[in-house]
Short mmCIF file of C-alpha atoms in Angstrom, two decimals:
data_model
loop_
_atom_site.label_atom_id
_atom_site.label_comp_id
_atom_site.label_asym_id
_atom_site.label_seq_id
_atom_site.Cartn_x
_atom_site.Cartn_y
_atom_site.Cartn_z
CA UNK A 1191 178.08 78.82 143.28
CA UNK A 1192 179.61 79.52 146.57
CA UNK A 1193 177.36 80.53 149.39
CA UNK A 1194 178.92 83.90 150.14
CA UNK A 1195 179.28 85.19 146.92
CA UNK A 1196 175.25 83.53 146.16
CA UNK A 1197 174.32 85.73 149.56
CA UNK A 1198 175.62 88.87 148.10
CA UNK A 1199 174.13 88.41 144.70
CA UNK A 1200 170.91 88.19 146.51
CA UNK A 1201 171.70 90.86 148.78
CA UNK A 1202 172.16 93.09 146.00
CA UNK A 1203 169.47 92.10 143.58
CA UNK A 1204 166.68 92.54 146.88
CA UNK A 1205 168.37 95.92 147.51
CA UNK A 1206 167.82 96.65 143.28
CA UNK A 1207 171.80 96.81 143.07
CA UNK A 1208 171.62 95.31 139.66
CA UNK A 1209 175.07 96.98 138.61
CA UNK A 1210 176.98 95.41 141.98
CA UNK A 1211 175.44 91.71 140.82
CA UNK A 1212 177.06 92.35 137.63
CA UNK A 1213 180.05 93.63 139.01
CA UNK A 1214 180.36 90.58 141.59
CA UNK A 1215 179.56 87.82 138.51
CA UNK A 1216 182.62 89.68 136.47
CA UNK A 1217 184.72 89.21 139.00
CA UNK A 1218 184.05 85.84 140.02
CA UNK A 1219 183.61 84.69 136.34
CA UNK A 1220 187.44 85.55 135.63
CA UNK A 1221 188.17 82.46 138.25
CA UNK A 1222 185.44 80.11 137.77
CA UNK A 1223 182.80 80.50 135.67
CA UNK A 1224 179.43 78.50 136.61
CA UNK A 1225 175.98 78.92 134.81
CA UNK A 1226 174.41 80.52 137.68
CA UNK A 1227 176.94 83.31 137.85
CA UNK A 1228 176.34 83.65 134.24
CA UNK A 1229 172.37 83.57 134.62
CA UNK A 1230 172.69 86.22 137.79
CA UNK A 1231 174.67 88.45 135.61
CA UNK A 1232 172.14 88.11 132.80
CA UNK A 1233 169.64 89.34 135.11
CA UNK A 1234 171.73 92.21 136.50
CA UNK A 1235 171.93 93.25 132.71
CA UNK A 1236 168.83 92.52 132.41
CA UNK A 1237 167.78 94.66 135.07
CA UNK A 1238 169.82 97.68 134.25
CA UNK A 1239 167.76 97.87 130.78
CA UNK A 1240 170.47 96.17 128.44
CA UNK A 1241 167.66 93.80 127.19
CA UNK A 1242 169.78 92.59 124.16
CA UNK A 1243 173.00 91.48 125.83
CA UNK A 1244 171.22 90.15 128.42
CA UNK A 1245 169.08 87.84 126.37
CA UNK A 1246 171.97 86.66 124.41
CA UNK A 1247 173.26 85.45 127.86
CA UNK A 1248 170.40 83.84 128.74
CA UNK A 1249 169.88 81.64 125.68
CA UNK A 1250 173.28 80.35 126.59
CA UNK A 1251 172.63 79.21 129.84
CA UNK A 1252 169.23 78.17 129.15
CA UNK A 1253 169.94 74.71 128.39
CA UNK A 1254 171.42 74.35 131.33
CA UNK A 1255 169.64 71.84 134.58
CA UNK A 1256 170.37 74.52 137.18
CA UNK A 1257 169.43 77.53 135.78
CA UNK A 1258 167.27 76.87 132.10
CA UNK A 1259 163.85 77.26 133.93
CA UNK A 1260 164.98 80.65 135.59
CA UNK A 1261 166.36 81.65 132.08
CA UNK A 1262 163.28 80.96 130.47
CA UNK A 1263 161.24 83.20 132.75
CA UNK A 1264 163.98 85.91 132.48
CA UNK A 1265 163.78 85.09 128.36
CA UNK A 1266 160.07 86.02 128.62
CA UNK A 1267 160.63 89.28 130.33
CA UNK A 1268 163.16 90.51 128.43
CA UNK A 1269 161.25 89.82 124.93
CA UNK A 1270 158.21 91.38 126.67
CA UNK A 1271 160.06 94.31 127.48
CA UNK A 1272 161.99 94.43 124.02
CA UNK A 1273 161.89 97.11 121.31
CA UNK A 1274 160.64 94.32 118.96
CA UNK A 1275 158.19 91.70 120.56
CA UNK A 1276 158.61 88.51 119.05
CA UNK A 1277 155.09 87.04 120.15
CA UNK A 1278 156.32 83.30 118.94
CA UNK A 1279 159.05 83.37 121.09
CA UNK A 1280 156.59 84.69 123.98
CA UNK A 1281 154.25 81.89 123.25
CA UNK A 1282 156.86 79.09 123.21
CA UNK A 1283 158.42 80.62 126.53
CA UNK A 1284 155.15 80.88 128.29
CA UNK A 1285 154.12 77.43 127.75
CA UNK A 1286 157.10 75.85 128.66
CA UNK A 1287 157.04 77.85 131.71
CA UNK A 1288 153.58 76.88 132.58
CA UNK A 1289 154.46 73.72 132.51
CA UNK A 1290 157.94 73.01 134.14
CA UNK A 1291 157.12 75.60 137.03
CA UNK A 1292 154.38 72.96 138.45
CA UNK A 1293 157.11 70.77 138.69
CA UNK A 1294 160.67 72.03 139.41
CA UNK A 1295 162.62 70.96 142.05
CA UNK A 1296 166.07 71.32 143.50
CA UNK A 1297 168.57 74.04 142.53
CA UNK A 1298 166.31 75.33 139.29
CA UNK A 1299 163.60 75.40 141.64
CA UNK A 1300 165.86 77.80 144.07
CA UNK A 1301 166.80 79.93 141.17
CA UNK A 1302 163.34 80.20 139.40
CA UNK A 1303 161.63 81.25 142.83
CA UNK A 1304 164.35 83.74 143.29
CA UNK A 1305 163.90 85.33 140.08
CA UNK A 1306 160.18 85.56 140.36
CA UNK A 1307 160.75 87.15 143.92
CA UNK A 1308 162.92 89.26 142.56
CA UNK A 1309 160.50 90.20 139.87
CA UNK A 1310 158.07 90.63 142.31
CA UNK A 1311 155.93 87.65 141.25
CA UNK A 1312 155.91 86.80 145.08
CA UNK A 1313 152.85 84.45 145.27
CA UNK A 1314 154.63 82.40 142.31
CA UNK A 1315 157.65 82.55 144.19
CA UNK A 1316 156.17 81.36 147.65
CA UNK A 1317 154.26 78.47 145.53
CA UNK A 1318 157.64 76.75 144.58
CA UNK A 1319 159.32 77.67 147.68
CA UNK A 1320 156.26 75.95 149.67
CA UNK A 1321 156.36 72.79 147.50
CA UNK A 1322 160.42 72.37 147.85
CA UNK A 1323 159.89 73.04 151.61
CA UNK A 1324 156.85 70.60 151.78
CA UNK A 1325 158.82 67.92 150.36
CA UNK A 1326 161.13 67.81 152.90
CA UNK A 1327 163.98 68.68 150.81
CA UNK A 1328 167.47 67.96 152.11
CA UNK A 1329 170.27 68.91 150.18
CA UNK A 1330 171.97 71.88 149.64
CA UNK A 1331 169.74 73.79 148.58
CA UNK A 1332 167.10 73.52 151.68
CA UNK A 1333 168.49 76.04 154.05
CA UNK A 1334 168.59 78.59 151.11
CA UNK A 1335 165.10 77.40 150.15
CA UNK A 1336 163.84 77.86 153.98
CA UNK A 1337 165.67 81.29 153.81
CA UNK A 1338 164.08 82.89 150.93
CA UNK A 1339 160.91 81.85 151.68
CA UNK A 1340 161.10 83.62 155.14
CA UNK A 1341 161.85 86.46 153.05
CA UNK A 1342 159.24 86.00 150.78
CA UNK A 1343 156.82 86.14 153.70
CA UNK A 1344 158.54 89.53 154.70
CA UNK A 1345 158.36 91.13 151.43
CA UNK A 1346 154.38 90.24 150.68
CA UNK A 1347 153.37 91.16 154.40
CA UNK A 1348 155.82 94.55 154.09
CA UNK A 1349 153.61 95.06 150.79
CA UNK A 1350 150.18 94.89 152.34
CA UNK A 1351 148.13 97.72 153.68
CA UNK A 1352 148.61 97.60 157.62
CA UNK A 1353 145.17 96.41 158.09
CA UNK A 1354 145.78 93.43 156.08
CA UNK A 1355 149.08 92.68 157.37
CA UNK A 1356 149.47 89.01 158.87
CA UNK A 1357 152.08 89.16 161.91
CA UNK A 1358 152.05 85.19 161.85
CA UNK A 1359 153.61 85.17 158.60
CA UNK A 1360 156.47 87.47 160.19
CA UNK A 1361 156.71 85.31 163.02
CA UNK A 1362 156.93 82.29 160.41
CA UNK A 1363 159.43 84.29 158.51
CA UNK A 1364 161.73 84.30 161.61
CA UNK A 1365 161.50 80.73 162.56
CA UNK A 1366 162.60 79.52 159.05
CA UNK A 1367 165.90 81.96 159.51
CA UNK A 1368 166.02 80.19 163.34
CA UNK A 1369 165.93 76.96 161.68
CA UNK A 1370 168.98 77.92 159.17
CA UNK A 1371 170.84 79.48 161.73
CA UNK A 1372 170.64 76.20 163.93
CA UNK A 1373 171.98 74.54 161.12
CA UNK A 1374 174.35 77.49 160.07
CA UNK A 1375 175.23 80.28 162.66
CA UNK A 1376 177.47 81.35 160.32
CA UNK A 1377 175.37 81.70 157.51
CA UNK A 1378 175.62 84.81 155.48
CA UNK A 1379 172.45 84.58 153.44
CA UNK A 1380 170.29 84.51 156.56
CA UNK A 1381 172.29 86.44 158.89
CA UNK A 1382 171.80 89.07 156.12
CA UNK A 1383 168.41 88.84 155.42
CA UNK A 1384 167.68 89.00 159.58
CA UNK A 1385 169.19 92.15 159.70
CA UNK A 1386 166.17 93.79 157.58
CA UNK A 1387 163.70 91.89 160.51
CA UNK A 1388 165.43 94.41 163.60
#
C-alpha cells in the first residue's frame, strides 16, 4: 500500500473517521486492489457497526501473510460484538491469536499493532511495536513501526490521569518521529502525527 494513501487511512481511523477509510479504500480499490486496502476497509465497516459485511471481508483476506493476523483479531471483535456469538469461532480465533501475536514480525506485525491501537488495546500494541523496534528492523516497514509507536506513547500518556503522566515517554514519542523525519522529511505519516504533539 502506498505510503500516502497508508498515512491517511491512519489519519482517519486515529481521528474515528471510519466512513473516510472506507471511502479512501473504494477509491483506491477501483485501481489497485491490495489486501491491506481490503483489510482497512473491513475495519472501517467494521467500525461503522456493519459487523456482517465486514466479517465477510475479513475471512477473505485472512489468509493472507500481510494482513491474516490483523484479520483474525478484527474476526474476534466482530463475532464478539455480533447479534449471534459463535463461541467456537471465538475460541479458535483467540488461540490462534495468542499464539502468532508473540511472534509476528514485519508488515503483519505493523498492521496487527495498528489495529490493536486502534482498538485501544495500547499496551498490546506497544508490546509488538517494542519487539519489531528491538530487533532492529530495517525494511520498509521500520519508519512506520518507529512512527506508530511514538504515537502509541502519546495516546497511553494522553490517557493517564495528570499525576500519572510520564513526560519521558512524550519526549521518547518525539525522538522516534525525529528519527523518521531524518530518514524522511517528507514523510506524511509522521509529519501528520507531529502535528497533534504542537
Amino acid at each position: 500500500m502506498d505510503s500516502r494513501i497508508a498515512a491517511f487511512i491512519h489519519y482517519y481511523a486515529r481521528e474515528g473517521y471510519v466512513h473516510h477509510i472506507q471511502t479512501v479504500c473504494n477509491e483506491v480499490i477501483k485501481r489497485s486492489s491490495s489486501p491491506a486496502l481490503q483489510f482497512w476497509r473491513a475495519y472501517g465497516l467494521l467500525a461503522s457497526g456493519a459487523t456482517t459485511e465486514a466479517m465477510r471481508e475479513l475471512y477473505a483476506v485472512q489468509g493472507h501473510s500481510e494482513t491474516g493476523l490483523a484479520a483474525t483479531a478484527a474476526l474476534l471483535t466482530a463475532h464478539q460484538s455480533a447479534k449471534t456469538v459463535d463461541q467456537d469461532a471465538i475460541i479458535q480465533l483467540s488461540a490462534h491469536l495468542e499464539v502468532e501475536e508473540r511472534t509476528v514480525s514485519g508488515p503483519a506485525a505493523l498492521h496487527l499493532a495498528a489495529y490493536l491501537f486502534y482498538t485501544h488495546s495500547f499496551e498490546r500494541s506497544r508490546a509488538i511495536l517494542e519487539r519489531q523496534a528491538a530487533d532492529h528492523i530495517q525494511d520498509i516497514s521500520g519508519p512506520r513501526v518507529q512512527s506508530l509507536l511514538g504515537f502509541v506513547f502519546l495516546e497511553q500518556q494522553a490517557q493517564e490521569v495528570p499525576e500519572l503522566q510520564d513526560p519521558q515517554e512524550v519526549q521518547q514519542a518525539l525522538q522516534l518521529f525525529d528519527t523518521v523525519l531524518q530518514q524522511d522529511p517528507n514523510d506524511l505519516e509522521v509529519c501528520v502525527r507531529s502535528t497533534v504533539c504542537w
